[in-house]
Short mmCIF file of C-alpha atoms in Angstrom, two decimals:
data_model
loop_
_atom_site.label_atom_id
_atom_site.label_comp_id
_atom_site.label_asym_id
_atom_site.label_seq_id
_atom_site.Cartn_x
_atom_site.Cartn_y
_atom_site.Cartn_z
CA UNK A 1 0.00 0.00 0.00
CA UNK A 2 1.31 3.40 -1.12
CA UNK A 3 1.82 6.22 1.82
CA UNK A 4 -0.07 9.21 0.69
CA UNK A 5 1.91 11.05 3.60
CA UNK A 6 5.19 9.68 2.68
CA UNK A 7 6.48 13.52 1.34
CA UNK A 8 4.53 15.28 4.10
CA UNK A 9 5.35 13.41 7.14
CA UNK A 10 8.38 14.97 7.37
CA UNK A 11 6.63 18.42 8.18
CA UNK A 12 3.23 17.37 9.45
CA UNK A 13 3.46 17.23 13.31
CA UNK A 14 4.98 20.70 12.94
CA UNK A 15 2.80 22.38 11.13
CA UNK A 16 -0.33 20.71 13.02
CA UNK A 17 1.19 21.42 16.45
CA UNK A 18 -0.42 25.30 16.43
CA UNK A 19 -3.92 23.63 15.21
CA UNK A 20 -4.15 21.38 18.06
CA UNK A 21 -3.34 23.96 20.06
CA UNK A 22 -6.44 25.83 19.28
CA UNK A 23 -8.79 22.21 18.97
CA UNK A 24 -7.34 20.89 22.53
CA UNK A 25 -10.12 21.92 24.59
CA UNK A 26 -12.97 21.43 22.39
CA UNK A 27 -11.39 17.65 21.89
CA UNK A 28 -11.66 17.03 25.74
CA UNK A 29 -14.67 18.73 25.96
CA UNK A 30 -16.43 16.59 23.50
CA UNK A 31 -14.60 13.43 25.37
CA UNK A 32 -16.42 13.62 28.41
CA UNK A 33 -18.34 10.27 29.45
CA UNK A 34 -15.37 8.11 28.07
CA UNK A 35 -15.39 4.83 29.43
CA UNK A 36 -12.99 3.83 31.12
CA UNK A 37 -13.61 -0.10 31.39
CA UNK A 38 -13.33 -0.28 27.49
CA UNK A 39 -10.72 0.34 24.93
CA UNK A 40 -10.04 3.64 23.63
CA UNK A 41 -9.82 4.44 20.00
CA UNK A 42 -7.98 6.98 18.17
CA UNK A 43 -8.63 5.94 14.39
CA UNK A 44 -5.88 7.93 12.21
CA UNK A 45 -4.02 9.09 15.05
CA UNK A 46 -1.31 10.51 12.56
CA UNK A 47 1.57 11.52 15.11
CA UNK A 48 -0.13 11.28 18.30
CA UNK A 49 -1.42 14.77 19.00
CA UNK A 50 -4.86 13.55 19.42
CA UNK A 51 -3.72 10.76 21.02
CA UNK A 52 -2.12 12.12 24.24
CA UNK A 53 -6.12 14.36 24.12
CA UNK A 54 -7.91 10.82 24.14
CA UNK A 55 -5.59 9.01 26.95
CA UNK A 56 -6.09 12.76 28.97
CA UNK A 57 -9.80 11.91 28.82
CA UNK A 58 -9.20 8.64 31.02
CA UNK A 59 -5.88 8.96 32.67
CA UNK A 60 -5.72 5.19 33.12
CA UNK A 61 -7.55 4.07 29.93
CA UNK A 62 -6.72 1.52 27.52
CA UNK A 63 -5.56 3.33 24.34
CA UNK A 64 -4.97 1.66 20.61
CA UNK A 65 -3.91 4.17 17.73
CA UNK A 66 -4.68 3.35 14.77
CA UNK A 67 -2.53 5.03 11.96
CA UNK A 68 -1.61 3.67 7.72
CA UNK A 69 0.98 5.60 7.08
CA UNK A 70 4.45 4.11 8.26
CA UNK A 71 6.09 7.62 8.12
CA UNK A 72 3.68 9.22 10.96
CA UNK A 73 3.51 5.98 12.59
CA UNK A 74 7.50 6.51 12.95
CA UNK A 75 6.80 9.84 14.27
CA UNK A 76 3.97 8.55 16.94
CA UNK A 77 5.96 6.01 17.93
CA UNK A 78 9.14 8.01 19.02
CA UNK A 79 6.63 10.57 20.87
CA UNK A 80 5.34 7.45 22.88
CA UNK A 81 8.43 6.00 23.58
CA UNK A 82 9.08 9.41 25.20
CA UNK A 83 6.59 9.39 27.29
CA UNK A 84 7.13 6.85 29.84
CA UNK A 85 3.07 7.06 31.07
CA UNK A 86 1.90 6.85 27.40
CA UNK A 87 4.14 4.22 26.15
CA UNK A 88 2.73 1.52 28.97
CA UNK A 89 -1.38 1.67 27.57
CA UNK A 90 -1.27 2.89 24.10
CA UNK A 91 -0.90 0.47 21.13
CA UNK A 92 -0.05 1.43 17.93
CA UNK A 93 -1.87 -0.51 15.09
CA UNK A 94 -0.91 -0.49 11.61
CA UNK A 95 -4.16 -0.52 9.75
CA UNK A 96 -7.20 1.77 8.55
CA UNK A 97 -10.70 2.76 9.65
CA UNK A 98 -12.22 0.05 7.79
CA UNK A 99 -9.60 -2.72 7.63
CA UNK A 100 -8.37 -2.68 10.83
CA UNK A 101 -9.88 -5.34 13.68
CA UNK A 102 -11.88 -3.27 16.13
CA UNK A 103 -12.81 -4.59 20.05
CA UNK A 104 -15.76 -5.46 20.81
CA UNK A 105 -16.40 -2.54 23.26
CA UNK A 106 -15.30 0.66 22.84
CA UNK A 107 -15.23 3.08 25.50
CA UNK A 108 -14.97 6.41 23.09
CA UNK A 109 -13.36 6.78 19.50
CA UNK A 110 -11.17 9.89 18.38
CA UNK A 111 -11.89 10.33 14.37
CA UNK A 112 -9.80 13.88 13.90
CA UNK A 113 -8.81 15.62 10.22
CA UNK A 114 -9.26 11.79 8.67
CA UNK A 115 -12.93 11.28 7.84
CA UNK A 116 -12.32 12.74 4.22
CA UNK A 117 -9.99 10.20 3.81
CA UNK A 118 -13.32 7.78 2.95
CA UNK A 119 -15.29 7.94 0.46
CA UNK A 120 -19.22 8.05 0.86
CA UNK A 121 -19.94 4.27 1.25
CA UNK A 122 -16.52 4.03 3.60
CA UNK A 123 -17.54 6.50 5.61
CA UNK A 124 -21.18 5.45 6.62
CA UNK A 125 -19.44 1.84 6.58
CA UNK A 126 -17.23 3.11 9.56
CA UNK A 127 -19.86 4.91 11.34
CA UNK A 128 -21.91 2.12 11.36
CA UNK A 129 -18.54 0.07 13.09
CA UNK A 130 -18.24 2.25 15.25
CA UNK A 131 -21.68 2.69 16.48
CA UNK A 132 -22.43 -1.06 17.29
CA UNK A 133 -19.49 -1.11 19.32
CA UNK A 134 -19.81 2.16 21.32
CA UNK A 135 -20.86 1.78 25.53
CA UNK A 136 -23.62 3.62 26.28
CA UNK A 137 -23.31 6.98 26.85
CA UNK A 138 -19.54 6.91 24.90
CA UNK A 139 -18.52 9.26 22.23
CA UNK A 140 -17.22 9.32 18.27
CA UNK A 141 -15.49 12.55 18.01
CA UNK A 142 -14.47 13.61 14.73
CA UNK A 143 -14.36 17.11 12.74
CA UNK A 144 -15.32 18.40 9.97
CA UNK A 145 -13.13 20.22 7.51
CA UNK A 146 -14.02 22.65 4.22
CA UNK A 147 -14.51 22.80 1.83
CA UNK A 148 -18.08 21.13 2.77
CA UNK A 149 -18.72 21.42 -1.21
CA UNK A 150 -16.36 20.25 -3.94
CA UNK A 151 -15.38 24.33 -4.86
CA UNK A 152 -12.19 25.23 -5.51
CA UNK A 153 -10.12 26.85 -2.65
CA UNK A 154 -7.17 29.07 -3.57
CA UNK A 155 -3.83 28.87 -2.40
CA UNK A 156 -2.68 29.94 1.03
CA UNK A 157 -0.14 29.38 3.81
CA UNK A 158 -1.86 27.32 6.55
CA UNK A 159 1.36 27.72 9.00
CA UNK A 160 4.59 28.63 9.42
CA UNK A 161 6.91 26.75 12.08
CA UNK A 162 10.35 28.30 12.85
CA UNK A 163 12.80 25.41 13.78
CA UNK A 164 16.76 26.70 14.66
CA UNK A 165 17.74 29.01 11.46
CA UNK A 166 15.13 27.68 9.36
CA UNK A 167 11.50 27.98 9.15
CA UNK A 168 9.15 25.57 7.99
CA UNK A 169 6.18 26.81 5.75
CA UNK A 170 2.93 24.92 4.75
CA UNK A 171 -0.01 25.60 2.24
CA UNK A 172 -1.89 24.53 -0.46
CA UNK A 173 -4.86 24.63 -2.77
CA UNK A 174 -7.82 22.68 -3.70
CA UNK A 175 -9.74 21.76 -6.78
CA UNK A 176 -12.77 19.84 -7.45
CA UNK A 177 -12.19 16.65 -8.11
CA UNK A 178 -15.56 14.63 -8.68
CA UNK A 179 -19.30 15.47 -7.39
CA UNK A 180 -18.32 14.44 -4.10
CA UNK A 181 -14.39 15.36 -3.60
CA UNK A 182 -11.56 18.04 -3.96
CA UNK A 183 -8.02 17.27 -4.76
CA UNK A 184 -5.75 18.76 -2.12
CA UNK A 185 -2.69 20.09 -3.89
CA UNK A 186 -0.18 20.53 -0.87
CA UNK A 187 2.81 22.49 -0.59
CA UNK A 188 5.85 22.64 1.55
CA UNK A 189 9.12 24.98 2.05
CA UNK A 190 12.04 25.11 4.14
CA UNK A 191 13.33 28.65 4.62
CA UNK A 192 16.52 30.03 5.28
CA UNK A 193 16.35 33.21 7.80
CA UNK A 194 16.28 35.59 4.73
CA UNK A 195 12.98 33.87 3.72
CA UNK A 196 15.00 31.94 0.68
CA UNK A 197 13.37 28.60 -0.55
CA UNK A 198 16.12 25.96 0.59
CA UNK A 199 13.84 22.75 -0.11
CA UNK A 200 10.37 22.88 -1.41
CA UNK A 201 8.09 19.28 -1.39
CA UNK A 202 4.90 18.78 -3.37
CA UNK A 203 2.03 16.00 -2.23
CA UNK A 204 -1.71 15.60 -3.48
CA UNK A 205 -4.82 13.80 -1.74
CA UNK A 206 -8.51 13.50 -2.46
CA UNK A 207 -10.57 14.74 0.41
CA UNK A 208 -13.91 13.28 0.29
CA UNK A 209 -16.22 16.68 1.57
CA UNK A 210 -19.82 16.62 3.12
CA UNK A 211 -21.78 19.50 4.19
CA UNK A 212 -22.81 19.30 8.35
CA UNK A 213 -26.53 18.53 7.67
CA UNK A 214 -25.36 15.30 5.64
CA UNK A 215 -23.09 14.07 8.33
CA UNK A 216 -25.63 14.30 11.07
CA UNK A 217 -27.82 12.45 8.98
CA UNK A 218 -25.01 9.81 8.51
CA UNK A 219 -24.65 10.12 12.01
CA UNK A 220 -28.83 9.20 13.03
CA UNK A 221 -28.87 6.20 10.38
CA UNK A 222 -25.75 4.46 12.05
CA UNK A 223 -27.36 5.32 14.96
CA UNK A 224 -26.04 7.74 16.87
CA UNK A 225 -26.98 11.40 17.69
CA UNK A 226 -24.51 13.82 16.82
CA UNK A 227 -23.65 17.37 17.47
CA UNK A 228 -21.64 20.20 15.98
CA UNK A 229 -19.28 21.93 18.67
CA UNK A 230 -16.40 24.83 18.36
CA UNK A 231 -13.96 24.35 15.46
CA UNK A 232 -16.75 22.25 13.83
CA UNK A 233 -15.78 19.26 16.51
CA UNK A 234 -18.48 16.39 16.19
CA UNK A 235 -19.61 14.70 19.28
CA UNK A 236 -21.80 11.84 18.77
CA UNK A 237 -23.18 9.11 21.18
CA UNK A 238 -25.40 6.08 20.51
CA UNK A 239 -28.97 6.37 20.56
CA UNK A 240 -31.26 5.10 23.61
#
């Protein structure tokens, strides 16, 4: 299988670090009623910066993080083995949101900047997973991300990181790519103190977009009752 982020990984924790910074609390918000008797799932946990949110949520919980790519698993993996009270109850699984062997309870499940990643029937195929394995009263958390229709987006730096002498710069544009998708076109820089281009990577995805009315309604016929929170955080719990 082909690593989409194999060109990005390099600069992706960086340039997310400031994001999560900002979608912390309404992440542990959303968390609240975890269980704590069942596993915890973080599906696409990329480098682990929604991870350490979801073990926060039950400081004792079982954790498994679920992540494809081998270059931000490499990434998660060295954060973990840095923190002694992580590395004992999280697992790191090598597999995808609809490949991957799920328990058979889950005490919440952490779905952040990946739900694009499926396409219409993958997604309601996951939600659907994850719903018949939920406790009562436990949450999917996931986000939403725009474009919520496939329009184009123009180009733009999302962040700028500086590291020693250089900084490191990310951005990119978007273009529709079917009735149901954009085509990320992703760009980053290193740059010297003067603000000269020393290295400069190129990566493209397909992002898979839905409007907020259409995942809620996802959301009620796997189910579960959702809600939309700050930073368009979804918080969704099975139905009684």
């Amino acid at each position: 299988m082909s690593d989409e982020y194999q060109t990005s990984g390099e600069y992706l924790h960086l340039l997310s670090e400031p994001a999560w910074q900002a979608l912390r609390t309404p992440v542990a918000l959303a968390l609240r009623d975890a269980a704590g008797d069942a596993t915890l799932l973080d599906v696409g946990a990329g480098t682990g910066l929604g991870t350490e949110v979801l073990a926060a949520a039950v400081p004792d919980g079982d954790v498994v993080a679920v992540e494809p790519s081998p270059v931000l698993r490499a990434v998660l993996l060295s954060r973990l083995a840095a923190r002694p009270d992580l590395r004992r109850r999280v697992t790191v699984v090598a597999g995808d949101a609809l490949g991957v062997d799920l328990p058979a309870r889950l005490g919440a499940v952490l779905a952040m900047n990946m739900i694009g990643h499926l396409d219409p029937d993958g997604r309601r195929a996951f939600l659907r997973r994850v719903a018949e394995r939920l406790a009562p009263g436990a949450p999917l958390v996931l986000n939403l991300q725009p474009p919520t229709e496939p329009t184009p987006v123009p180009f733009s730096v999302f962040g700028t990181v500086p590291v020693g002498h250089h900084t490191y710069e990310g951005g990119g544009s978007a273009e529709p790519s079917g009735p149901d998708a954009v085509t990320w076109r992703m760009r980053y820089r290193v740059l010297d103190a003067d603000g000269t281009a020393l290295r400069e990577d190129h990566a493209d995805y397909r992002w898979h977009v839905i409007p907020a009315d259409a995942l809620l309604t996802e959301l009620t016929e796997a189910g579960l009752t959702g809600e939309i929170g700050p930073l368009d955080v979804v918080r969704a719990v099975r139905r009684t």
